[in-house]
């Protein structure tokens, strides 16, 4: 694999392509900020007042981590022009990016397990999904950082520190994400089919889970595939153009999955918003076997 220094030096002859990566980064950050503003009222209403839980922590990490790593990435590709600064900031982006993507993926996995009423086979598949992402990604990041060479400052003065431009082995991580999302989509569609065959009337919460499951997940899968194709097929100087957009879309759609479920749970609880938030957690939990709906709710209602 050509070194970063070599690729950026060659990129001096392809600045028209290199600038596309910069535009994509700015668009990604803008999209994240607009999405936060667009859904902030729902977050304040349905998430902030709820009791503390693991899923609530995951929600906030997934929600606001892109403001850190995407901003960090944009600052690299627009403003960093010294070898020393690039060598300090770049490894941070390389570490934060897969960590944030995995946290987003956890939301999809937990939601899928809940949809299947914590079926042991599905739980096992999601654990396998997690391992398929974690193990290769850790190996790839270590190998990548261990072989990284940075260009001299005179080159960076022109190109800036364009993160991910030489991530030739990065396809491994994105392939693992695609495997995970394909599994999630398949399990969601299978559960929806089995429910339809039984002729069951779906409550609002489950309709929301199926709607987001088929819509958001197919969109996520499409973005992941497009990013992987760009990495493997596009000219190397523009091959990383969809990486920051992929991160932005991944995080924001996973945030909307939880927000939509939270709103659906509140509407069907029969409580006022204040009472609902006081008596509920942001959790996925299996109902008792003797309850009408053996599936889960996002809000585990408890008396104070």
PDB file of C-alpha atoms in Angstrom:
ATOM      1  CA  UNK A   1       0.000   0.000   0.000  1.00  0.00           C
ATOM      2  CA  UNK A   2       1.468   3.417  -0.913  1.00  0.00           C
ATOM      3  CA  UNK A   3       2.374   5.581   2.058  1.00  0.00           C
ATOM      4  CA  UNK A   4       0.372   8.630   3.041  1.00  0.00           C
ATOM      5  CA  UNK A   5       3.326  10.809   2.152  1.00  0.00           C
ATOM      6  CA  UNK A   6       3.517   9.356  -1.360  1.00  0.00           C
ATOM      7  CA  UNK A   7      -0.205   9.713  -1.981  1.00  0.00           C
ATOM      8  CA  UNK A   8      -0.405  13.299  -0.797  1.00  0.00           C
ATOM      9  CA  UNK A   9       2.617  14.236  -2.881  1.00  0.00           C
ATOM     10  CA  UNK A  10       0.927  12.679  -5.920  1.00  0.00           C
ATOM     11  CA  UNK A  11      -2.291  14.466  -4.943  1.00  0.00           C
ATOM     12  CA  UNK A  12      -0.624  17.767  -5.786  1.00  0.00           C
ATOM     13  CA  UNK A  13      -1.472  16.873  -9.391  1.00  0.00           C
ATOM     14  CA  UNK A  14      -5.071  16.026  -8.526  1.00  0.00           C
ATOM     15  CA  UNK A  15      -6.177  18.908  -6.304  1.00  0.00           C
ATOM     16  CA  UNK A  16      -9.517  19.087  -8.128  1.00  0.00           C
ATOM     17  CA  UNK A  17     -10.312  15.600  -6.794  1.00  0.00           C
ATOM     18  CA  UNK A  18      -8.804  16.219  -3.384  1.00  0.00           C
ATOM     19  CA  UNK A  19     -11.092  19.191  -2.826  1.00  0.00           C
ATOM     20  CA  UNK A  20     -14.124  16.891  -3.065  1.00  0.00           C
ATOM     21  CA  UNK A  21     -13.051  15.271   0.208  1.00  0.00           C
ATOM     22  CA  UNK A  22     -12.989  18.693   1.833  1.00  0.00           C
ATOM     23  CA  UNK A  23     -16.471  19.537   0.542  1.00  0.00           C
ATOM     24  CA  UNK A  24     -17.780  16.185   1.760  1.00  0.00           C
ATOM     25  CA  UNK A  25     -16.383  16.858   5.234  1.00  0.00           C
ATOM     26  CA  UNK A  26     -18.027  20.271   5.478  1.00  0.00           C
ATOM     27  CA  UNK A  27     -21.344  18.853   4.249  1.00  0.00           C
ATOM     28  CA  UNK A  28     -21.128  16.045   6.819  1.00  0.00           C
ATOM     29  CA  UNK A  29     -20.549  18.423   9.727  1.00  0.00           C
ATOM     30  CA  UNK A  30     -23.345  20.702   8.529  1.00  0.00           C
ATOM     31  CA  UNK A  31     -25.711  17.745   8.286  1.00  0.00           C
ATOM     32  CA  UNK A  32     -24.894  16.603  11.838  1.00  0.00           C
ATOM     33  CA  UNK A  33     -25.491  20.098  13.239  1.00  0.00           C
ATOM     34  CA  UNK A  34     -28.782  20.501  11.365  1.00  0.00           C
ATOM     35  CA  UNK A  35     -29.982  17.084  12.539  1.00  0.00           C
ATOM     36  CA  UNK A  36     -29.190  17.942  16.164  1.00  0.00           C
ATOM     37  CA  UNK A  37     -31.148  21.177  15.852  1.00  0.00           C
ATOM     38  CA  UNK A  38     -34.030  19.454  14.039  1.00  0.00           C
ATOM     39  CA  UNK A  39     -34.511  16.793  16.737  1.00  0.00           C
ATOM     40  CA  UNK A  40     -33.452  18.794  19.794  1.00  0.00           C
ATOM     41  CA  UNK A  41     -37.019  19.480  20.918  1.00  0.00           C
ATOM     42  CA  UNK A  42     -37.840  15.742  20.915  1.00  0.00           C
ATOM     43  CA  UNK A  43     -34.631  15.016  22.787  1.00  0.00           C
ATOM     44  CA  UNK A  44     -35.465  17.600  25.456  1.00  0.00           C
ATOM     45  CA  UNK A  45     -39.030  16.325  25.758  1.00  0.00           C
ATOM     46  CA  UNK A  46     -38.554  12.561  25.728  1.00  0.00           C
ATOM     47  CA  UNK A  47     -34.955  11.857  26.747  1.00  0.00           C
ATOM     48  CA  UNK A  48     -33.581  14.498  29.107  1.00  0.00           C
ATOM     49  CA  UNK A  49     -36.194  14.037  31.888  1.00  0.00           C
ATOM     50  CA  UNK A  50     -36.137  10.205  31.790  1.00  0.00           C
ATOM     51  CA  UNK A  51     -34.338   8.170  34.408  1.00  0.00           C
ATOM     52  CA  UNK A  52     -30.701   7.330  33.898  1.00  0.00           C
ATOM     53  CA  UNK A  53     -30.037   4.024  32.106  1.00  0.00           C
ATOM     54  CA  UNK A  54     -27.370   2.395  29.960  1.00  0.00           C
ATOM     55  CA  UNK A  55     -29.335   3.090  26.787  1.00  0.00           C
ATOM     56  CA  UNK A  56     -29.682   6.737  27.742  1.00  0.00           C
ATOM     57  CA  UNK A  57     -25.899   6.999  28.051  1.00  0.00           C
ATOM     58  CA  UNK A  58     -25.461   5.222  24.711  1.00  0.00           C
ATOM     59  CA  UNK A  59     -27.989   7.611  23.183  1.00  0.00           C
ATOM     60  CA  UNK A  60     -26.044  10.697  24.258  1.00  0.00           C
ATOM     61  CA  UNK A  61     -22.670   9.261  23.236  1.00  0.00           C
ATOM     62  CA  UNK A  62     -24.010   8.322  19.806  1.00  0.00           C
ATOM     63  CA  UNK A  63     -25.799  11.646  19.516  1.00  0.00           C
ATOM     64  CA  UNK A  64     -22.920  13.996  20.262  1.00  0.00           C
ATOM     65  CA  UNK A  65     -19.768  12.034  19.490  1.00  0.00           C
ATOM     66  CA  UNK A  66     -19.971  12.939  15.767  1.00  0.00           C
ATOM     67  CA  UNK A  67     -19.716  16.600  16.759  1.00  0.00           C
ATOM     68  CA  UNK A  68     -16.280  15.671  18.088  1.00  0.00           C
ATOM     69  CA  UNK A  69     -14.898  13.241  15.521  1.00  0.00           C
ATOM     70  CA  UNK A  70     -16.465  14.793  12.413  1.00  0.00           C
ATOM     71  CA  UNK A  71     -15.378  18.276  13.564  1.00  0.00           C
ATOM     72  CA  UNK A  72     -11.921  16.885  14.265  1.00  0.00           C
ATOM     73  CA  UNK A  73     -11.798  15.355  10.782  1.00  0.00           C
ATOM     74  CA  UNK A  74     -12.959  18.569   9.114  1.00  0.00           C
ATOM     75  CA  UNK A  75     -10.351  20.599  10.994  1.00  0.00           C
ATOM     76  CA  UNK A  76      -7.708  18.178   9.697  1.00  0.00           C
ATOM     77  CA  UNK A  77      -8.663  18.425   6.045  1.00  0.00           C
ATOM     78  CA  UNK A  78      -9.161  22.191   6.108  1.00  0.00           C
ATOM     79  CA  UNK A  79      -6.675  23.652   8.544  1.00  0.00           C
ATOM     80  CA  UNK A  80      -3.825  21.347   9.561  1.00  0.00           C
ATOM     81  CA  UNK A  81      -0.713  21.982   7.485  1.00  0.00           C
ATOM     82  CA  UNK A  82       2.240  20.850   9.612  1.00  0.00           C
ATOM     83  CA  UNK A  83       3.670  17.362   9.892  1.00  0.00           C
ATOM     84  CA  UNK A  84       3.770  17.485  13.692  1.00  0.00           C
ATOM     85  CA  UNK A  85       0.135  18.511  14.116  1.00  0.00           C
ATOM     86  CA  UNK A  86      -1.039  16.020  11.497  1.00  0.00           C
ATOM     87  CA  UNK A  87       0.821  13.180  13.230  1.00  0.00           C
ATOM     88  CA  UNK A  88      -0.881  14.041  16.544  1.00  0.00           C
ATOM     89  CA  UNK A  89      -4.440  14.634  15.332  1.00  0.00           C
ATOM     90  CA  UNK A  90      -4.767  11.930  12.695  1.00  0.00           C
ATOM     91  CA  UNK A  91      -4.411   8.897  15.007  1.00  0.00           C
ATOM     92  CA  UNK A  92      -7.138  10.391  17.207  1.00  0.00           C
ATOM     93  CA  UNK A  93      -9.548  10.474  14.270  1.00  0.00           C
ATOM     94  CA  UNK A  94      -8.548   6.933  13.312  1.00  0.00           C
ATOM     95  CA  UNK A  95      -9.433   5.761  16.833  1.00  0.00           C
ATOM     96  CA  UNK A  96     -12.624   7.784  17.329  1.00  0.00           C
ATOM     97  CA  UNK A  97     -14.212   6.989  13.971  1.00  0.00           C
ATOM     98  CA  UNK A  98     -14.620   3.199  14.371  1.00  0.00           C
ATOM     99  CA  UNK A  99     -15.470   3.571  18.062  1.00  0.00           C
ATOM    100  CA  UNK A 100     -18.327   5.951  17.273  1.00  0.00           C
ATOM    101  CA  UNK A 101     -19.554   3.774  14.417  1.00  0.00           C
ATOM    102  CA  UNK A 102     -19.577   0.720  16.665  1.00  0.00           C
ATOM    103  CA  UNK A 103     -21.628   2.560  19.304  1.00  0.00           C
ATOM    104  CA  UNK A 104     -24.174   3.431  16.605  1.00  0.00           C
ATOM    105  CA  UNK A 105     -24.216  -0.184  15.512  1.00  0.00           C
ATOM    106  CA  UNK A 106     -24.867  -1.292  19.105  1.00  0.00           C
ATOM    107  CA  UNK A 107     -28.162   0.617  19.042  1.00  0.00           C
ATOM    108  CA  UNK A 108     -29.257  -1.324  15.966  1.00  0.00           C
ATOM    109  CA  UNK A 109     -28.177  -4.632  17.473  1.00  0.00           C
ATOM    110  CA  UNK A 110     -29.956  -4.084  20.791  1.00  0.00           C
ATOM    111  CA  UNK A 111     -33.110  -2.974  19.010  1.00  0.00           C
ATOM    112  CA  UNK A 112     -33.020  -6.125  16.858  1.00  0.00           C
ATOM    113  CA  UNK A 113     -32.583  -8.364  19.909  1.00  0.00           C
ATOM    114  CA  UNK A 114     -35.532  -6.605  21.535  1.00  0.00           C
ATOM    115  CA  UNK A 115     -37.676  -7.013  18.433  1.00  0.00           C
ATOM    116  CA  UNK A 116     -37.118 -10.771  18.671  1.00  0.00           C
ATOM    117  CA  UNK A 117     -38.026 -10.840  22.372  1.00  0.00           C
ATOM    118  CA  UNK A 118     -34.423 -11.585  23.352  1.00  0.00           C
ATOM    119  CA  UNK A 119     -34.418 -14.853  21.430  1.00  0.00           C
ATOM    120  CA  UNK A 120     -31.205 -16.713  22.281  1.00  0.00           C
ATOM    121  CA  UNK A 121     -30.309 -17.380  18.664  1.00  0.00           C
ATOM    122  CA  UNK A 122     -30.714 -13.695  17.793  1.00  0.00           C
ATOM    123  CA  UNK A 123     -28.719 -12.680  20.871  1.00  0.00           C
ATOM    124  CA  UNK A 124     -25.971 -15.022  19.718  1.00  0.00           C
ATOM    125  CA  UNK A 125     -26.051 -13.567  16.205  1.00  0.00           C
ATOM    126  CA  UNK A 126     -25.719 -10.025  17.543  1.00  0.00           C
ATOM    127  CA  UNK A 127     -22.804 -11.017  19.783  1.00  0.00           C
ATOM    128  CA  UNK A 128     -21.186 -12.581  16.733  1.00  0.00           C
ATOM    129  CA  UNK A 129     -21.906  -9.362  14.821  1.00  0.00           C
ATOM    130  CA  UNK A 130     -20.123  -7.363  17.511  1.00  0.00           C
ATOM    131  CA  UNK A 131     -17.089  -9.637  17.409  1.00  0.00           C
ATOM    132  CA  UNK A 132     -17.019  -9.494  13.606  1.00  0.00           C
ATOM    133  CA  UNK A 133     -16.712  -5.705  13.888  1.00  0.00           C
ATOM    134  CA  UNK A 134     -14.394  -5.435  16.905  1.00  0.00           C
ATOM    135  CA  UNK A 135     -11.702  -8.034  16.192  1.00  0.00           C
ATOM    136  CA  UNK A 136     -10.852  -7.125  12.558  1.00  0.00           C
ATOM    137  CA  UNK A 137     -11.164  -3.387  13.277  1.00  0.00           C
ATOM    138  CA  UNK A 138      -8.692  -3.461  16.176  1.00  0.00           C
ATOM    139  CA  UNK A 139      -6.232  -5.426  14.020  1.00  0.00           C
ATOM    140  CA  UNK A 140      -6.659  -3.065  11.059  1.00  0.00           C
ATOM    141  CA  UNK A 141      -6.248   0.105  13.143  1.00  0.00           C
ATOM    142  CA  UNK A 142      -3.092  -1.238  14.785  1.00  0.00           C
ATOM    143  CA  UNK A 143      -1.610  -2.231  11.436  1.00  0.00           C
ATOM    144  CA  UNK A 144      -2.559   1.059   9.825  1.00  0.00           C
ATOM    145  CA  UNK A 145      -1.136   3.264  12.567  1.00  0.00           C
ATOM    146  CA  UNK A 146       1.987   1.147  12.802  1.00  0.00           C
ATOM    147  CA  UNK A 147       2.853   1.651   9.129  1.00  0.00           C
ATOM    148  CA  UNK A 148       1.784   5.290   8.759  1.00  0.00           C
ATOM    149  CA  UNK A 149       4.243   7.814   7.324  1.00  0.00           C
ATOM    150  CA  UNK A 150       3.406  11.520   7.174  1.00  0.00           C
ATOM    151  CA  UNK A 151       4.388  13.909   4.368  1.00  0.00           C
ATOM    152  CA  UNK A 152       6.558  16.916   4.939  1.00  0.00           C
ATOM    153  CA  UNK A 153       5.112  20.299   5.866  1.00  0.00           C
ATOM    154  CA  UNK A 154       5.710  21.798   2.420  1.00  0.00           C
ATOM    155  CA  UNK A 155       3.297  19.236   0.954  1.00  0.00           C
ATOM    156  CA  UNK A 156       0.732  19.669   3.729  1.00  0.00           C
ATOM    157  CA  UNK A 157       0.778  23.421   3.158  1.00  0.00           C
ATOM    158  CA  UNK A 158      -1.008  22.701  -0.115  1.00  0.00           C
ATOM    159  CA  UNK A 159      -3.000  19.518   0.477  1.00  0.00           C
ATOM    160  CA  UNK A 160      -3.661  19.840   4.235  1.00  0.00           C
ATOM    161  CA  UNK A 161      -3.888  16.713   6.377  1.00  0.00           C
ATOM    162  CA  UNK A 162      -6.537  14.848   4.393  1.00  0.00           C
ATOM    163  CA  UNK A 163      -7.575  12.046   6.739  1.00  0.00           C
ATOM    164  CA  UNK A 164      -8.193   8.552   5.383  1.00  0.00           C
ATOM    165  CA  UNK A 165      -6.842   9.259   1.910  1.00  0.00           C
ATOM    166  CA  UNK A 166      -4.568   6.187   2.051  1.00  0.00           C
ATOM    167  CA  UNK A 167      -6.784   3.867   4.066  1.00  0.00           C
ATOM    168  CA  UNK A 168      -6.303   0.965   1.672  1.00  0.00           C
ATOM    169  CA  UNK A 169      -7.126  -1.561   4.414  1.00  0.00           C
ATOM    170  CA  UNK A 170     -10.067   0.448   5.716  1.00  0.00           C
ATOM    171  CA  UNK A 171     -12.398  -1.630   3.549  1.00  0.00           C
ATOM    172  CA  UNK A 172     -12.150  -4.366   6.194  1.00  0.00           C
ATOM    173  CA  UNK A 173     -13.941  -2.212   8.786  1.00  0.00           C
ATOM    174  CA  UNK A 174     -16.651  -1.086   6.377  1.00  0.00           C
ATOM    175  CA  UNK A 175     -17.188  -4.631   5.153  1.00  0.00           C
ATOM    176  CA  UNK A 176     -17.797  -5.703   8.748  1.00  0.00           C
ATOM    177  CA  UNK A 177     -20.336  -2.892   9.160  1.00  0.00           C
ATOM    178  CA  UNK A 178     -22.118  -4.056   6.000  1.00  0.00           C
ATOM    179  CA  UNK A 179     -22.259  -7.628   7.318  1.00  0.00           C
ATOM    180  CA  UNK A 180     -23.776  -6.377  10.575  1.00  0.00           C
ATOM    181  CA  UNK A 181     -26.347  -4.160   8.875  1.00  0.00           C
ATOM    182  CA  UNK A 182     -27.314  -6.898   6.410  1.00  0.00           C
ATOM    183  CA  UNK A 183     -27.957  -9.233   9.340  1.00  0.00           C
ATOM    184  CA  UNK A 184     -30.041  -6.600  11.116  1.00  0.00           C
ATOM    185  CA  UNK A 185     -32.126  -5.837   8.008  1.00  0.00           C
ATOM    186  CA  UNK A 186     -32.699  -9.531   7.309  1.00  0.00           C
ATOM    187  CA  UNK A 187     -33.825 -10.273  10.866  1.00  0.00           C
ATOM    188  CA  UNK A 188     -36.138  -7.243  10.894  1.00  0.00           C
ATOM    189  CA  UNK A 189     -37.791  -8.225   7.615  1.00  0.00           C
ATOM    190  CA  UNK A 190     -38.114 -11.847   8.740  1.00  0.00           C
ATOM    191  CA  UNK A 191     -39.793 -10.803  11.984  1.00  0.00           C
ATOM    192  CA  UNK A 192     -42.141  -8.495  10.108  1.00  0.00           C
ATOM    193  CA  UNK A 193     -43.060 -11.340   7.735  1.00  0.00           C
ATOM    194  CA  UNK A 194     -43.729 -13.782  10.575  1.00  0.00           C
ATOM    195  CA  UNK A 195     -45.896 -11.215  12.332  1.00  0.00           C
ATOM    196  CA  UNK A 196     -47.893 -10.578   9.157  1.00  0.00           C
ATOM    197  CA  UNK A 197     -48.411 -14.331   8.609  1.00  0.00           C
ATOM    198  CA  UNK A 198     -49.916 -14.627  12.107  1.00  0.00           C
ATOM    199  CA  UNK A 199     -52.292 -11.788  11.267  1.00  0.00           C
ATOM    200  CA  UNK A 200     -51.397  -9.932  14.446  1.00  0.00           C
ATOM    201  CA  UNK A 201     -52.510  -6.339  14.941  1.00  0.00           C
ATOM    202  CA  UNK A 202     -49.406  -4.300  15.487  1.00  0.00           C
ATOM    203  CA  UNK A 203     -49.293  -1.653  18.226  1.00  0.00           C
ATOM    204  CA  UNK A 204     -47.770   1.732  17.416  1.00  0.00           C
ATOM    205  CA  UNK A 205     -44.464   0.857  19.031  1.00  0.00           C
ATOM    206  CA  UNK A 206     -43.946  -2.191  16.828  1.00  0.00           C
ATOM    207  CA  UNK A 207     -45.122  -0.367  13.709  1.00  0.00           C
ATOM    208  CA  UNK A 208     -42.464   2.236  14.462  1.00  0.00           C
ATOM    209  CA  UNK A 209     -39.816  -0.447  14.942  1.00  0.00           C
ATOM    210  CA  UNK A 210     -40.682  -2.094  11.620  1.00  0.00           C
ATOM    211  CA  UNK A 211     -40.902   1.199   9.749  1.00  0.00           C
ATOM    212  CA  UNK A 212     -37.520   2.391  10.966  1.00  0.00           C
ATOM    213  CA  UNK A 213     -36.113  -1.091  10.595  1.00  0.00           C
ATOM    214  CA  UNK A 214     -36.913  -1.338   6.909  1.00  0.00           C
ATOM    215  CA  UNK A 215     -36.423   2.333   6.004  1.00  0.00           C
ATOM    216  CA  UNK A 216     -33.478   3.549   8.041  1.00  0.00           C
ATOM    217  CA  UNK A 217     -31.536   0.298   7.876  1.00  0.00           C
ATOM    218  CA  UNK A 218     -31.805  -0.047   4.129  1.00  0.00           C
ATOM    219  CA  UNK A 219     -30.630   3.560   3.823  1.00  0.00           C
ATOM    220  CA  UNK A 220     -27.712   2.845   6.166  1.00  0.00           C
ATOM    221  CA  UNK A 221     -26.826  -0.252   4.191  1.00  0.00           C
ATOM    222  CA  UNK A 222     -26.958   1.702   0.932  1.00  0.00           C
ATOM    223  CA  UNK A 223     -24.631   4.390   2.288  1.00  0.00           C
ATOM    224  CA  UNK A 224     -22.228   1.737   3.580  1.00  0.00           C
ATOM    225  CA  UNK A 225     -22.134  -0.023   0.211  1.00  0.00           C
ATOM    226  CA  UNK A 226     -21.655   3.272  -1.648  1.00  0.00           C
ATOM    227  CA  UNK A 227     -18.770   4.184   0.657  1.00  0.00           C
ATOM    228  CA  UNK A 228     -17.124   0.789   0.181  1.00  0.00           C
ATOM    229  CA  UNK A 229     -17.467   1.020  -3.604  1.00  0.00           C
ATOM    230  CA  UNK A 230     -15.968   4.509  -3.535  1.00  0.00           C
ATOM    231  CA  UNK A 231     -13.004   3.243  -1.510  1.00  0.00           C
ATOM    232  CA  UNK A 232     -12.329   0.316  -3.806  1.00  0.00           C
ATOM    233  CA  UNK A 233     -13.230   1.765  -7.214  1.00  0.00           C
ATOM    234  CA  UNK A 234     -12.735   5.548  -7.202  1.00  0.00           C
ATOM    235  CA  UNK A 235      -9.359   7.220  -7.843  1.00  0.00           C
ATOM    236  CA  UNK A 236      -7.283   7.009  -4.680  1.00  0.00           C
ATOM    237  CA  UNK A 237      -7.199  10.780  -4.248  1.00  0.00           C
ATOM    238  CA  UNK A 238     -10.981  10.876  -3.805  1.00  0.00           C
ATOM    239  CA  UNK A 239     -11.598   7.360  -2.464  1.00  0.00           C
ATOM    240  CA  UNK A 240     -12.286   8.569   1.096  1.00  0.00           C
ATOM    241  CA  UNK A 241     -14.863  11.183   0.088  1.00  0.00           C
ATOM    242  CA  UNK A 242     -17.818   9.276   1.570  1.00  0.00           C
ATOM    243  CA  UNK A 243     -16.233   8.274   4.875  1.00  0.00           C
ATOM    244  CA  UNK A 244     -17.260  11.324   6.909  1.00  0.00           C
ATOM    245  CA  UNK A 245     -20.752  11.353   5.316  1.00  0.00           C
ATOM    246  CA  UNK A 246     -21.061   7.679   6.244  1.00  0.00           C
ATOM    247  CA  UNK A 247     -20.211   8.463   9.853  1.00  0.00           C
ATOM    248  CA  UNK A 248     -22.687  11.355   9.973  1.00  0.00           C
ATOM    249  CA  UNK A 249     -25.594   9.404   8.459  1.00  0.00           C
ATOM    250  CA  UNK A 250     -24.849   6.334  10.603  1.00  0.00           C
ATOM    251  CA  UNK A 251     -25.024   8.296  13.843  1.00  0.00           C
ATOM    252  CA  UNK A 252     -27.990  10.533  13.057  1.00  0.00           C
ATOM    253  CA  UNK A 253     -30.248   7.735  11.806  1.00  0.00           C
ATOM    254  CA  UNK A 254     -29.468   5.597  14.866  1.00  0.00           C
ATOM    255  CA  UNK A 255     -30.371   8.573  17.041  1.00  0.00           C
ATOM    256  CA  UNK A 256     -33.699   8.881  15.249  1.00  0.00           C
ATOM    257  CA  UNK A 257     -34.375   5.180  15.806  1.00  0.00           C
ATOM    258  CA  UNK A 258     -34.335   5.726  19.578  1.00  0.00           C
ATOM    259  CA  UNK A 259     -36.170   9.053  19.466  1.00  0.00           C
ATOM    260  CA  UNK A 260     -38.976   7.633  17.322  1.00  0.00           C
ATOM    261  CA  UNK A 261     -39.393   4.642  19.621  1.00  0.00           C
ATOM    262  CA  UNK A 262     -39.410   6.879  22.667  1.00  0.00           C
ATOM    263  CA  UNK A 263     -42.150   9.049  21.166  1.00  0.00           C
ATOM    264  CA  UNK A 264     -44.208   6.000  20.201  1.00  0.00           C
ATOM    265  CA  UNK A 265     -43.885   4.567  23.714  1.00  0.00           C
ATOM    266  CA  UNK A 266     -45.020   7.872  25.228  1.00  0.00           C
ATOM    267  CA  UNK A 267     -48.068   8.087  22.988  1.00  0.00           C
ATOM    268  CA  UNK A 268     -49.227   4.581  23.880  1.00  0.00           C
ATOM    269  CA  UNK A 269     -48.485   4.788  27.617  1.00  0.00           C
ATOM    270  CA  UNK A 270     -51.731   6.545  28.548  1.00  0.00           C
ATOM    271  CA  UNK A 271     -49.735   8.993  30.681  1.00  0.00           C
ATOM    272  CA  UNK A 272     -48.907  12.649  30.423  1.00  0.00           C
ATOM    273  CA  UNK A 273     -45.429  13.415  29.124  1.00  0.00           C
ATOM    274  CA  UNK A 274     -44.278  14.476  32.612  1.00  0.00           C
ATOM    275  CA  UNK A 275     -45.582  11.302  34.266  1.00  0.00           C
ATOM    276  CA  UNK A 276     -44.203   9.156  31.485  1.00  0.00           C
ATOM    277  CA  UNK A 277     -40.702  10.600  31.877  1.00  0.00           C
ATOM    278  CA  UNK A 278     -40.787  10.355  35.670  1.00  0.00           C
ATOM    279  CA  UNK A 279     -41.817   6.705  35.613  1.00  0.00           C
ATOM    280  CA  UNK A 280     -39.811   5.390  32.669  1.00  0.00           C
ATOM    281  CA  UNK A 281     -36.319   4.449  31.613  1.00  0.00           C
ATOM    282  CA  UNK A 282     -34.809   4.571  28.147  1.00  0.00           C
ATOM    283  CA  UNK A 283     -34.361   0.792  27.933  1.00  0.00           C
ATOM    284  CA  UNK A 284     -35.187  -2.250  25.882  1.00  0.00           C
ATOM    285  CA  UNK A 285     -36.700  -4.905  28.120  1.00  0.00           C
ATOM    286  CA  UNK A 286     -38.613  -8.124  27.584  1.00  0.00           C
ATOM    287  CA  UNK A 287     -42.178  -8.239  28.829  1.00  0.00           C
ATOM    288  CA  UNK A 288     -43.375 -10.949  31.175  1.00  0.00           C
ATOM    289  CA  UNK A 289     -44.687 -14.100  29.444  1.00  0.00           C
ATOM    290  CA  UNK A 290     -48.251 -13.591  30.700  1.00  0.00           C
ATOM    291  CA  UNK A 291     -48.580 -10.160  29.120  1.00  0.00           C
ATOM    292  CA  UNK A 292     -50.501  -9.729  25.887  1.00  0.00           C
ATOM    293  CA  UNK A 293     -47.551  -8.491  23.893  1.00  0.00           C
ATOM    294  CA  UNK A 294     -44.554 -10.751  24.433  1.00  0.00           C
ATOM    295  CA  UNK A 295     -42.273  -8.311  22.691  1.00  0.00           C
ATOM    296  CA  UNK A 296     -40.456  -5.446  24.322  1.00  0.00           C
ATOM    297  CA  UNK A 297     -41.058  -1.833  25.080  1.00  0.00           C
ATOM    298  CA  UNK A 298     -38.548   0.957  24.883  1.00  0.00           C
ATOM    299  CA  UNK A 299     -39.871   2.408  28.094  1.00  0.00           C
ATOM    300  CA  UNK A 300     -39.902   0.134  31.091  1.00  0.00           C
ATOM    301  CA  UNK A 301     -42.614   1.816  33.178  1.00  0.00           C
ATOM    302  CA  UNK A 302     -42.082   1.560  36.908  1.00  0.00           C
ATOM    303  CA  UNK A 303     -43.843   3.131  39.806  1.00  0.00           C
ATOM    304  CA  UNK A 304     -41.616   5.480  41.791  1.00  0.00           C
TER     305      UNK A 304
END
